[in-house]
Amino acid sequence: MMYKGSSRSGPRQTIVGDFLKPLNSKYGKVAPRWGTTPLMGVVMALFVMFLSIILEIYNSSVLLDRISMN
Amino acid sequence: MGLPWYRVHTIVLNDLGCLLFVHIMHTALVAVIFYPSDHSYEGVAGAHILFSGLCFLAAIWHWVYWDLEIFCDNRIGKPSLDLPKIFEIHLFLSGVACFGFGAFHVIGLYGLGIWVSDPYGLTGKVQPVNLVGIASHHIAAGTLGILVGLFHLSVRPPQRLYKGLRKGNIEIVLSISIVVIFFAAFVVAETMWCGYFQQEIYQRVSAVLAENQSLLEAWCKIPEKLAFYDYIGNDPAKGGLFKMGSMDNGDGIAVGWLGHPIFRDKDERELFVHQGDKIVRADTPSKRAESNYSVKPVGVTAEFYYGELNGVSYSDPAIVKKYARHRATLKSDGVFRNSLRDWFTFGHASFALLFFFGHIWHGARTLFKDIFAGIDPNLDAQVEFGAF
């Protein structure tokens, strides 16, 4: 920020800051409308199925030939 | 007019150097206070203290040099943070760390392994663990974190989700972070409440019997701590909230262990204390008409393994009934008082509920910020309200 009569030229620049600046330059940028939301929905559904499978294996509600819960 | 006391820490949001400072300082304090007590190797403890010191210095640097160009948005001349990008970076780095932990540290490829014992933390040592459970989970979860992180690196959030979830508002990040805390707290509270201690005990005994050793040897191998957790007097469901009284001779302090009783009927069938849907063979009837299964005619005997009554057998119904009530095996006066399982469950469940409330609180504040401030809720223009 600039103040009247100040000799400062703005926020401090650092070497690391210059490297990382591109990572904090796209504030507010979005993909139009729904974007990849359907893909996210599919991935969430698959993840829920995965968790249900491993839970039920561990709970012995799903029994697999080569896996024993003893 | 100053801020009300419960909002004073919000001022860090206006100064990104300060915001960074408080988070690094918190990490520094956690590293120095919490972790060294978890490890028995001085080098690891020392590394955490060193890390803590470096965090402390970094925090101070960031507090002093608060006005950094990297935080400044050239378009508006004011500071801003690209929150989705920050999330993506942290997810990717966490994925790398998680994978590295599983593939190197746990397996011992480059690292000490981990503190390995049984599920209840009763016995164990630090050793490399090969590809079972802990290691494979971290490798899998780490891989997933890396791949998903790379996905989010290349794709910006959809406008509908950005607006719907207020992704420009840092308070939504707080709300989601709180979810992680209360989820973990509920999991441990539930595990300690319900426990799986009896199942674990029987699994261990079965494993030893499968190796053709005797019942006595099997019961010898059960750690007393595990038996104590299984003891019904320690079940949080037993015992009052305010029964603080004298723990001597009460169920709170075990004086000794009489041993594990095995009940058999006159046909030498082994009987178990009622655990849900099993066949009833003996019980304590409330009416004479229901006395078919009473302990005396069924001929139930109790024989003890390990403990002080090792080898002793009882057939007197009164004594057998006494020992069928679990609490009798720990020489108590019969009054259920608070126990360690009790307090653990109570503490963690309480904090879990508090954090759940906190999640709803901050989530609601974020999602309804515009309505609270009087903005027309039907306004559909491209306006982002209350970003900071």
JSON list of N, CA and C in Angstrom, two decimals, chain A residues 1 3 8 10-14 16-37 39-40 43 47 69-70, chain B residues 61 65 67-75 77-78 80-83 85-86 89 144 151 153 155-162 168 203 384 387-388:
[
{"chain": "A", "resi": 1, "resn": "MET", "atom": "N", "xyz": [0.85, -1.19, 0.00]},
{"chain": "A", "resi": 1, "resn": "MET", "atom": "CA", "xyz": [0.00, 0.00, 0.00]},
{"chain": "A", "resi": 1, "resn": "MET", "atom": "C", "xyz": [0.88, 1.23, 0.00]},
{"chain": "A", "resi": 3, "resn": "TYR", "atom": "N", "xyz": [1.57, 5.22, 0.81]},
{"chain": "A", "resi": 3, "resn": "TYR", "atom": "CA", "xyz": [1.15, 6.37, 1.63]},
{"chain": "A", "resi": 3, "resn": "TYR", "atom": "C", "xyz": [1.79, 7.62, 1.06]},
{"chain": "A", "resi": 8, "resn": "ARG", "atom": "N", "xyz": [8.41, 4.01, 0.31]},
{"chain": "A", "resi": 8, "resn": "ARG", "atom": "CA", "xyz": [8.26, 2.59, -0.01]},
{"chain": "A", "resi": 8, "resn": "ARG", "atom": "C", "xyz": [7.70, 2.46, -1.40]},
{"chain": "A", "resi": 10, "resn": "GLY", "atom": "N", "xyz": [6.12, -0.34, -2.45]},
{"chain": "A", "resi": 10, "resn": "GLY", "atom": "CA", "xyz": [5.08, -1.36, -2.53]},
{"chain": "A", "resi": 10, "resn": "GLY", "atom": "C", "xyz": [5.44, -2.55, -1.66]},
{"chain": "A", "resi": 11, "resn": "PRO", "atom": "N", "xyz": [4.66, -3.60, -1.78]},
{"chain": "A", "resi": 11, "resn": "PRO", "atom": "CA", "xyz": [4.90, -4.78, -0.96]},
{"chain": "A", "resi": 11, "resn": "PRO", "atom": "C", "xyz": [6.28, -5.38, -1.23]},
{"chain": "A", "resi": 12, "resn": "ARG", "atom": "N", "xyz": [6.80, -6.05, -0.26]},
{"chain": "A", "resi": 12, "resn": "ARG", "atom": "CA", "xyz": [8.16, -6.56, -0.32]},
{"chain": "A", "resi": 12, "resn": "ARG", "atom": "C", "xyz": [8.25, -7.75, -1.27]},
{"chain": "A", "resi": 13, "resn": "GLN", "atom": "N", "xyz": [9.24, -7.68, -2.16]},
{"chain": "A", "resi": 13, "resn": "GLN", "atom": "CA", "xyz": [9.47, -8.79, -3.06]},
{"chain": "A", "resi": 13, "resn": "GLN", "atom": "C", "xyz": [10.59, -9.64, -2.50]},
{"chain": "A", "resi": 14, "resn": "THR", "atom": "N", "xyz": [10.44, -10.96, -2.57]},
{"chain": "A", "resi": 14, "resn": "THR", "atom": "CA", "xyz": [11.50, -11.87, -2.12]},
{"chain": "A", "resi": 14, "resn": "THR", "atom": "C", "xyz": [11.73, -12.89, -3.24]},
{"chain": "A", "resi": 16, "resn": "VAL", "atom": "N", "xyz": [11.86, -16.20, -2.96]},
{"chain": "A", "resi": 16, "resn": "VAL", "atom": "CA", "xyz": [10.88, -17.29, -2.83]},
{"chain": "A", "resi": 16, "resn": "VAL", "atom": "C", "xyz": [9.50, -16.81, -3.29]},
{"chain": "A", "resi": 17, "resn": "GLY", "atom": "N", "xyz": [9.20, -15.55, -2.94]},
{"chain": "A", "resi": 17, "resn": "GLY", "atom": "CA", "xyz": [7.92, -14.98, -3.34]},
{"chain": "A", "resi": 17, "resn": "GLY", "atom": "C", "xyz": [7.76, -14.92, -4.85]},
{"chain": "A", "resi": 18, "resn": "ASP", "atom": "N", "xyz": [8.86, -14.56, -5.54]},
{"chain": "A", "resi": 18, "resn": "ASP", "atom": "CA", "xyz": [8.80, -14.49, -7.00]},
{"chain": "A", "resi": 18, "resn": "ASP", "atom": "C", "xyz": [8.57, -15.87, -7.61]},
{"chain": "A", "resi": 19, "resn": "PHE", "atom": "N", "xyz": [9.16, -16.89, -6.98]},
{"chain": "A", "resi": 19, "resn": "PHE", "atom": "CA", "xyz": [8.94, -18.26, -7.46]},
{"chain": "A", "resi": 19, "resn": "PHE", "atom": "C", "xyz": [7.49, -18.69, -7.28]},
{"chain": "A", "resi": 20, "resn": "LEU", "atom": "N", "xyz": [6.92, -18.30, -6.14]},
{"chain": "A", "resi": 20, "resn": "LEU", "atom": "CA", "xyz": [5.59, -18.80, -5.78]},
{"chain": "A", "resi": 20, "resn": "LEU", "atom": "C", "xyz": [4.46, -17.91, -6.28]},
{"chain": "A", "resi": 21, "resn": "LYS", "atom": "N", "xyz": [4.80, -16.73, -6.80]},
{"chain": "A", "resi": 21, "resn": "LYS", "atom": "CA", "xyz": [3.74, -15.79, -7.19]},
{"chain": "A", "resi": 21, "resn": "LYS", "atom": "C", "xyz": [2.72, -16.38, -8.15]},
{"chain": "A", "resi": 22, "resn": "PRO", "atom": "N", "xyz": [3.15, -17.17, -9.17]},
{"chain": "A", "resi": 22, "resn": "PRO", "atom": "CA", "xyz": [2.13, -17.73, -10.08]},
{"chain": "A", "resi": 22, "resn": "PRO", "atom": "C", "xyz": [1.09, -18.57, -9.36]},
{"chain": "A", "resi": 23, "resn": "LEU", "atom": "N", "xyz": [1.46, -19.13, -8.20]},
{"chain": "A", "resi": 23, "resn": "LEU", "atom": "CA", "xyz": [0.51, -19.98, -7.49]},
{"chain": "A", "resi": 23, "resn": "LEU", "atom": "C", "xyz": [-0.55, -19.16, -6.76]},
{"chain": "A", "resi": 24, "resn": "ASN", "atom": "N", "xyz": [-0.30, -17.90, -6.56]},
{"chain": "A", "resi": 24, "resn": "ASN", "atom": "CA", "xyz": [-1.31, -17.06, -5.90]},
{"chain": "A", "resi": 24, "resn": "ASN", "atom": "C", "xyz": [-1.71, -15.92, -6.82]},
{"chain": "A", "resi": 25, "resn": "SER", "atom": "N", "xyz": [-1.99, -16.24, -8.08]},
{"chain": "A", "resi": 25, "resn": "SER", "atom": "CA", "xyz": [-2.31, -15.18, -9.02]},
{"chain": "A", "resi": 25, "resn": "SER", "atom": "C", "xyz": [-3.69, -15.36, -9.66]},
{"chain": "A", "resi": 26, "resn": "LYS", "atom": "N", "xyz": [-4.36, -16.46, -9.32]},
{"chain": "A", "resi": 26, "resn": "LYS", "atom": "CA", "xyz": [-5.60, -16.76, -10.03]},
{"chain": "A", "resi": 26, "resn": "LYS", "atom": "C", "xyz": [-6.81, -16.69, -9.12]},
{"chain": "A", "resi": 27, "resn": "TYR", "atom": "N", "xyz": [-6.78, -15.79, -8.16]},
{"chain": "A", "resi": 27, "resn": "TYR", "atom": "CA", "xyz": [-7.91, -15.66, -7.24]},
{"chain": "A", "resi": 27, "resn": "TYR", "atom": "C", "xyz": [-9.19, -15.42, -8.02]},
{"chain": "A", "resi": 28, "resn": "GLY", "atom": "N", "xyz": [-10.24, -16.18, -7.69]},
{"chain": "A", "resi": 28, "resn": "GLY", "atom": "CA", "xyz": [-11.54, -15.93, -8.30]},
{"chain": "A", "resi": 28, "resn": "GLY", "atom": "C", "xyz": [-11.74, -16.59, -9.64]},
{"chain": "A", "resi": 29, "resn": "LYS", "atom": "N", "xyz": [-10.69, -17.20, -10.21]},
{"chain": "A", "resi": 29, "resn": "LYS", "atom": "CA", "xyz": [-10.86, -17.83, -11.53]},
{"chain": "A", "resi": 29, "resn": "LYS", "atom": "C", "xyz": [-11.64, -19.12, -11.36]},
{"chain": "A", "resi": 30, "resn": "VAL", "atom": "N", "xyz": [-12.66, -19.29, -12.21]},
{"chain": "A", "resi": 30, "resn": "VAL", "atom": "CA", "xyz": [-13.49, -20.48, -12.12]},
{"chain": "A", "resi": 30, "resn": "VAL", "atom": "C", "xyz": [-13.71, -21.07, -13.50]},
{"chain": "A", "resi": 31, "resn": "ALA", "atom": "N", "xyz": [-14.08, -22.33, -13.52]},
{"chain": "A", "resi": 31, "resn": "ALA", "atom": "CA", "xyz": [-14.53, -22.94, -14.77]},
{"chain": "A", "resi": 31, "resn": "ALA", "atom": "C", "xyz": [-16.02, -22.59, -14.93]},
{"chain": "A", "resi": 32, "resn": "PRO", "atom": "N", "xyz": [-16.50, -22.49, -16.16]},
{"chain": "A", "resi": 32, "resn": "PRO", "atom": "CA", "xyz": [-17.87, -22.03, -16.36]},
{"chain": "A", "resi": 32, "resn": "PRO", "atom": "C", "xyz": [-18.91, -23.01, -15.81]},
{"chain": "A", "resi": 33, "resn": "ARG", "atom": "N", "xyz": [-19.98, -22.47, -15.29]},
{"chain": "A", "resi": 33, "resn": "ARG", "atom": "CA", "xyz": [-21.16, -23.23, -14.84]},
{"chain": "A", "resi": 33, "resn": "ARG", "atom": "C", "xyz": [-20.78, -24.44, -13.98]},
{"chain": "A", "resi": 34, "resn": "TRP", "atom": "N", "xyz": [-21.15, -25.67, -14.36]},
{"chain": "A", "resi": 34, "resn": "TRP", "atom": "CA", "xyz": [-20.94, -26.84, -13.49]},
{"chain": "A", "resi": 34, "resn": "TRP", "atom": "C", "xyz": [-19.58, -27.51, -13.67]},
{"chain": "A", "resi": 35, "resn": "GLY", "atom": "N", "xyz": [-18.90, -27.17, -14.73]},
{"chain": "A", "resi": 35, "resn": "GLY", "atom": "CA", "xyz": [-17.55, -27.70, -14.92]},
{"chain": "A", "resi": 35, "resn": "GLY", "atom": "C", "xyz": [-17.49, -29.22, -14.79]},
{"chain": "A", "resi": 36, "resn": "THR", "atom": "N", "xyz": [-16.57, -29.71, -13.94]},
{"chain": "A", "resi": 36, "resn": "THR", "atom": "CA", "xyz": [-16.34, -31.15, -13.78]},
{"chain": "A", "resi": 36, "resn": "THR", "atom": "C", "xyz": [-17.14, -31.75, -12.64]},
{"chain": "A", "resi": 37, "resn": "THR", "atom": "N", "xyz": [-18.22, -31.07, -12.21]},
{"chain": "A", "resi": 37, "resn": "THR", "atom": "CA", "xyz": [-19.00, -31.58, -11.07]},
{"chain": "A", "resi": 37, "resn": "THR", "atom": "C", "xyz": [-19.52, -33.00, -11.29]},
{"chain": "A", "resi": 39, "resn": "LEU", "atom": "N", "xyz": [-18.16, -35.42, -12.89]},
{"chain": "A", "resi": 39, "resn": "LEU", "atom": "CA", "xyz": [-17.02, -36.32, -12.65]},
{"chain": "A", "resi": 39, "resn": "LEU", "atom": "C", "xyz": [-16.77, -36.47, -11.16]},
{"chain": "A", "resi": 40, "resn": "MET", "atom": "N", "xyz": [-16.87, -35.36, -10.42]},
{"chain": "A", "resi": 40, "resn": "MET", "atom": "CA", "xyz": [-16.71, -35.41, -8.98]},
{"chain": "A", "resi": 40, "resn": "MET", "atom": "C", "xyz": [-17.76, -36.32, -8.35]},
{"chain": "A", "resi": 43, "resn": "VAL", "atom": "N", "xyz": [-16.76, -39.92, -8.91]},
{"chain": "A", "resi": 43, "resn": "VAL", "atom": "CA", "xyz": [-15.63, -40.30, -8.05]},
{"chain": "A", "resi": 43, "resn": "VAL", "atom": "C", "xyz": [-16.11, -40.49, -6.61]},
{"chain": "A", "resi": 47, "resn": "PHE", "atom": "N", "xyz": [-15.89, -43.87, -4.42]},
{"chain": "A", "resi": 47, "resn": "PHE", "atom": "CA", "xyz": [-15.18, -43.89, -3.15]},
{"chain": "A", "resi": 47, "resn": "PHE", "atom": "C", "xyz": [-16.06, -44.47, -2.05]},
{"chain": "A", "resi": 69, "resn": "MET", "atom": "N", "xyz": [-10.88, -63.25, 8.50]},
{"chain": "A", "resi": 69, "resn": "MET", "atom": "CA", "xyz": [-10.80, -62.21, 9.53]},
{"chain": "A", "resi": 69, "resn": "MET", "atom": "C", "xyz": [-10.40, -62.81, 10.87]},
{"chain": "A", "resi": 70, "resn": "ASN", "atom": "N", "xyz": [-9.42, -63.75, 10.87]},
{"chain": "A", "resi": 70, "resn": "ASN", "atom": "CA", "xyz": [-8.94, -64.28, 12.16]},
{"chain": "A", "resi": 70, "resn": "ASN", "atom": "C", "xyz": [-7.48, -63.95, 12.33]},
{"chain": "B", "resi": 61, "resn": "TRP", "atom": "N", "xyz": [9.53, -14.10, 11.48]},
{"chain": "B", "resi": 61, "resn": "TRP", "atom": "CA", "xyz": [9.87, -13.45, 10.22]},
{"chain": "B", "resi": 61, "resn": "TRP", "atom": "C", "xyz": [8.59, -13.03, 9.49]},
{"chain": "B", "resi": 65, "resn": "TYR", "atom": "N", "xyz": [7.61, -9.28, 8.40]},
{"chain": "B", "resi": 65, "resn": "TYR", "atom": "CA", "xyz": [7.48, -8.96, 6.98]},
{"chain": "B", "resi": 65, "resn": "TYR", "atom": "C", "xyz": [6.11, -9.40, 6.49]},
{"chain": "B", "resi": 67, "resn": "ASP", "atom": "N", "xyz": [3.92, -7.60, 4.76]},
{"chain": "B", "resi": 67, "resn": "ASP", "atom": "CA", "xyz": [3.48, -7.04, 3.50]},
{"chain": "B", "resi": 67, "resn": "ASP", "atom": "C", "xyz": [4.31, -7.61, 2.35]},
{"chain": "B", "resi": 68, "resn": "LEU", "atom": "N", "xyz": [3.98, -8.80, 1.92]},
{"chain": "B", "resi": 68, "resn": "LEU", "atom": "CA", "xyz": [4.74, -9.47, 0.87]},
{"chain": "B", "resi": 68, "resn": "LEU", "atom": "C", "xyz": [4.01, -9.34, -0.46]},
{"chain": "B", "resi": 69, "resn": "GLU", "atom": "N", "xyz": [4.80, -9.23, -1.50]},
{"chain": "B", "resi": 69, "resn": "GLU", "atom": "CA", "xyz": [4.25, -9.05, -2.83]},
{"chain": "B", "resi": 69, "resn": "GLU", "atom": "C", "xyz": [3.45, -10.28, -3.27]},
{"chain": "B", "resi": 70, "resn": "ILE", "atom": "N", "xyz": [3.86, -11.45, -2.76]},
{"chain": "B", "resi": 70, "resn": "ILE", "atom": "CA", "xyz": [3.15, -12.66, -3.18]},
{"chain": "B", "resi": 70, "resn": "ILE", "atom": "C", "xyz": [1.70, -12.66, -2.73]},
{"chain": "B", "resi": 71, "resn": "PHE", "atom": "N", "xyz": [1.42, -11.97, -1.62]},
{"chain": "B", "resi": 71, "resn": "PHE", "atom": "CA", "xyz": [0.04, -11.93, -1.13]},
{"chain": "B", "resi": 71, "resn": "PHE", "atom": "C", "xyz": [-0.78, -10.84, -1.81]},
{"chain": "B", "resi": 72, "resn": "CYS", "atom": "N", "xyz": [-0.12, -9.97, -2.56]},
{"chain": "B", "resi": 72, "resn": "CYS", "atom": "CA", "xyz": [-0.83, -8.82, -3.09]},
{"chain": "B", "resi": 72, "resn": "CYS", "atom": "C", "xyz": [-1.43, -9.15, -4.45]},
{"chain": "B", "resi": 73, "resn": "ASP", "atom": "N", "xyz": [-2.70, -8.85, -4.60]},
{"chain": "B", "resi": 73, "resn": "ASP", "atom": "CA", "xyz": [-3.36, -9.06, -5.89]},
{"chain": "B", "resi": 73, "resn": "ASP", "atom": "C", "xyz": [-3.24, -7.79, -6.70]},
{"chain": "B", "resi": 74, "resn": "ASN", "atom": "N", "xyz": [-2.50, -7.86, -7.82]},
{"chain": "B", "resi": 74, "resn": "ASN", "atom": "CA", "xyz": [-2.22, -6.66, -8.59]},
{"chain": "B", "resi": 74, "resn": "ASN", "atom": "C", "xyz": [-3.46, -5.99, -9.15]},
{"chain": "B", "resi": 75, "resn": "ARG", "atom": "N", "xyz": [-4.49, -6.80, -9.37]},
{"chain": "B", "resi": 75, "resn": "ARG", "atom": "CA", "xyz": [-5.69, -6.25, -10.00]},
{"chain": "B", "resi": 75, "resn": "ARG", "atom": "C", "xyz": [-6.43, -5.29, -9.08]},
{"chain": "B", "resi": 77, "resn": "GLY", "atom": "N", "xyz": [-4.90, -4.30, -5.89]},
{"chain": "B", "resi": 77, "resn": "GLY", "atom": "CA", "xyz": [-3.98, -3.64, -4.98]},
{"chain": "B", "resi": 77, "resn": "GLY", "atom": "C", "xyz": [-4.17, -4.03, -3.53]},
{"chain": "B", "resi": 78, "resn": "LYS", "atom": "N", "xyz": [-4.93, -5.08, -3.30]},
{"chain": "B", "resi": 78, "resn": "LYS", "atom": "CA", "xyz": [-5.16, -5.53, -1.92]},
{"chain": "B", "resi": 78, "resn": "LYS", "atom": "C", "xyz": [-4.75, -6.99, -1.79]},
{"chain": "B", "resi": 80, "resn": "SER", "atom": "N", "xyz": [-4.87, -10.97, -1.24]},
{"chain": "B", "resi": 80, "resn": "SER", "atom": "CA", "xyz": [-5.86, -12.02, -1.47]},
{"chain": "B", "resi": 80, "resn": "SER", "atom": "C", "xyz": [-5.15, -13.38, -1.48]},
{"chain": "B", "resi": 81, "resn": "LEU", "atom": "N", "xyz": [-5.91, -14.41, -1.17]},
{"chain": "B", "resi": 81, "resn": "LEU", "atom": "CA", "xyz": [-5.39, -15.78, -1.19]},
{"chain": "B", "resi": 81, "resn": "LEU", "atom": "C", "xyz": [-6.24, -16.63, -2.11]},
{"chain": "B", "resi": 82, "resn": "ASP", "atom": "N", "xyz": [-5.60, -17.36, -3.02]},
{"chain": "B", "resi": 82, "resn": "ASP", "atom": "CA", "xyz": [-6.33, -18.25, -3.92]},
{"chain": "B", "resi": 82, "resn": "ASP", "atom": "C", "xyz": [-6.56, -19.57, -3.17]},
{"chain": "B", "resi": 83, "resn": "LEU", "atom": "N", "xyz": [-7.68, -19.66, -2.43]},
{"chain": "B", "resi": 83, "resn": "LEU", "atom": "CA", "xyz": [-7.91, -20.79, -1.54]},
{"chain": "B", "resi": 83, "resn": "LEU", "atom": "C", "xyz": [-7.95, -22.16, -2.23]},
{"chain": "B", "resi": 85, "resn": "LYS", "atom": "N", "xyz": [-6.36, -23.09, -4.81]},
{"chain": "B", "resi": 85, "resn": "LYS", "atom": "CA", "xyz": [-4.98, -23.44, -5.15]},
{"chain": "B", "resi": 85, "resn": "LYS", "atom": "C", "xyz": [-4.21, -23.87, -3.90]},
{"chain": "B", "resi": 86, "resn": "ILE", "atom": "N", "xyz": [-4.44, -23.17, -2.79]},
{"chain": "B", "resi": 86, "resn": "ILE", "atom": "CA", "xyz": [-3.78, -23.52, -1.53]},
{"chain": "B", "resi": 86, "resn": "ILE", "atom": "C", "xyz": [-4.17, -24.94, -1.12]},
{"chain": "B", "resi": 89, "resn": "ILE", "atom": "N", "xyz": [-2.33, -27.45, -3.34]},
{"chain": "B", "resi": 89, "resn": "ILE", "atom": "CA", "xyz": [-0.91, -27.61, -2.99]},
{"chain": "B", "resi": 89, "resn": "ILE", "atom": "C", "xyz": [-0.76, -28.46, -1.74]},
{"chain": "B", "resi": 144, "resn": "LEU", "atom": "N", "xyz": [-3.40, -41.73, -3.91]},
{"chain": "B", "resi": 144, "resn": "LEU", "atom": "CA", "xyz": [-4.67, -41.04, -4.22]},
{"chain": "B", "resi": 144, "resn": "LEU", "atom": "C", "xyz": [-4.53, -39.53, -4.03]},
{"chain": "B", "resi": 151, "resn": "PHE", "atom": "N", "xyz": [-4.90, -33.43, -10.25]},
{"chain": "B", "resi": 151, "resn": "PHE", "atom": "CA", "xyz": [-6.14, -33.08, -10.93]},
{"chain": "B", "resi": 151, "resn": "PHE", "atom": "C", "xyz": [-6.55, -31.65, -10.59]},
{"chain": "B", "resi": 153, "resn": "LEU", "atom": "N", "xyz": [-4.76, -29.33, -9.59]},
{"chain": "B", "resi": 153, "resn": "LEU", "atom": "CA", "xyz": [-3.77, -28.38, -10.09]},
{"chain": "B", "resi": 153, "resn": "LEU", "atom": "C", "xyz": [-4.14, -27.92, -11.49]},
{"chain": "B", "resi": 155, "resn": "VAL", "atom": "N", "xyz": [-7.28, -28.19, -12.99]},
{"chain": "B", "resi": 155, "resn": "VAL", "atom": "CA", "xyz": [-8.67, -27.81, -13.22]},
{"chain": "B", "resi": 155, "resn": "VAL", "atom": "C", "xyz": [-9.13, -26.83, -12.15]},
{"chain": "B", "resi": 156, "resn": "ARG", "atom": "N", "xyz": [-9.69, -25.70, -12.57]},
{"chain": "B", "resi": 156, "resn": "ARG", "atom": "CA", "xyz": [-10.21, -24.74, -11.59]},
{"chain": "B", "resi": 156, "resn": "ARG", "atom": "C", "xyz": [-11.59, -25.22, -11.12]},
{"chain": "B", "resi": 157, "resn": "PRO", "atom": "N", "xyz": [-12.07, -24.79, -9.95]},
{"chain": "B", "resi": 157, "resn": "PRO", "atom": "CA", "xyz": [-13.39, -25.20, -9.49]},
{"chain": "B", "resi": 157, "resn": "PRO", "atom": "C", "xyz": [-14.48, -24.63, -10.41]},
{"chain": "B", "resi": 158, "resn": "PRO", "atom": "N", "xyz": [-15.57, -25.36, -10.59]},
{"chain": "B", "resi": 158, "resn": "PRO", "atom": "CA", "xyz": [-16.69, -24.85, -11.37]},
{"chain": "B", "resi": 158, "resn": "PRO", "atom": "C", "xyz": [-17.30, -23.64, -10.68]},
{"chain": "B", "resi": 159, "resn": "GLN", "atom": "N", "xyz": [-17.85, -22.74, -11.48]},
{"chain": "B", "resi": 159, "resn": "GLN", "atom": "CA", "xyz": [-18.40, -21.52, -10.92]},
{"chain": "B", "resi": 159, "resn": "GLN", "atom": "C", "xyz": [-19.54, -21.83, -9.94]},
{"chain": "B", "resi": 160, "resn": "ARG", "atom": "N", "xyz": [-20.36, -22.82, -10.26]},
{"chain": "B", "resi": 160, "resn": "ARG", "atom": "CA", "xyz": [-21.51, -23.16, -9.39]},
{"chain": "B", "resi": 160, "resn": "ARG", "atom": "C", "xyz": [-21.03, -23.61, -8.01]},
{"chain": "B", "resi": 161, "resn": "LEU", "atom": "N", "xyz": [-19.97, -24.45, -7.99]},
{"chain": "B", "resi": 161, "resn": "LEU", "atom": "CA", "xyz": [-19.47, -24.93, -6.70]},
{"chain": "B", "resi": 161, "resn": "LEU", "atom": "C", "xyz": [-18.74, -23.83, -5.96]},
{"chain": "B", "resi": 162, "resn": "TYR", "atom": "N", "xyz": [-17.99, -23.00, -6.72]},
{"chain": "B", "resi": 162, "resn": "TYR", "atom": "CA", "xyz": [-17.24, -21.91, -6.09]},
{"chain": "B", "resi": 162, "resn": "TYR", "atom": "C", "xyz": [-18.19, -20.98, -5.35]},
{"chain": "B", "resi": 168, "resn": "GLY", "atom": "N", "xyz": [-14.29, -18.65, -1.91]},
{"chain": "B", "resi": 168, "resn": "GLY", "atom": "CA", "xyz": [-13.40, -17.52, -1.72]},
{"chain": "B", "resi": 168, "resn": "GLY", "atom": "C", "xyz": [-13.32, -17.10, -0.25]},
{"chain": "B", "resi": 203, "resn": "GLN", "atom": "N", "xyz": [-9.95, -64.20, 20.37]},
{"chain": "B", "resi": 203, "resn": "GLN", "atom": "CA", "xyz": [-9.13, -64.46, 19.20]},
{"chain": "B", "resi": 203, "resn": "GLN", "atom": "C", "xyz": [-7.74, -64.94, 19.61]},
{"chain": "B", "resi": 384, "resn": "GLU", "atom": "N", "xyz": [-19.59, -11.50, -5.20]},
{"chain": "B", "resi": 384, "resn": "GLU", "atom": "CA", "xyz": [-19.06, -12.38, -4.17]},
{"chain": "B", "resi": 384, "resn": "GLU", "atom": "C", "xyz": [-19.06, -11.58, -2.88]},
{"chain": "B", "resi": 387, "resn": "ALA", "atom": "N", "xyz": [-15.92, -11.98, 1.09]},
{"chain": "B", "resi": 387, "resn": "ALA", "atom": "CA", "xyz": [-14.82, -12.90, 0.76]},
{"chain": "B", "resi": 387, "resn": "ALA", "atom": "C", "xyz": [-13.82, -12.99, 1.90]},
{"chain": "B", "resi": 388, "resn": "PHE", "atom": "N", "xyz": [-13.63, -11.95, 2.63]},
{"chain": "B", "resi": 388, "resn": "PHE", "atom": "CA", "xyz": [-12.65, -11.99, 3.73]},
{"chain": "B", "resi": 388, "resn": "PHE", "atom": "C", "xyz": [-13.36, -11.87, 5.05]}
]
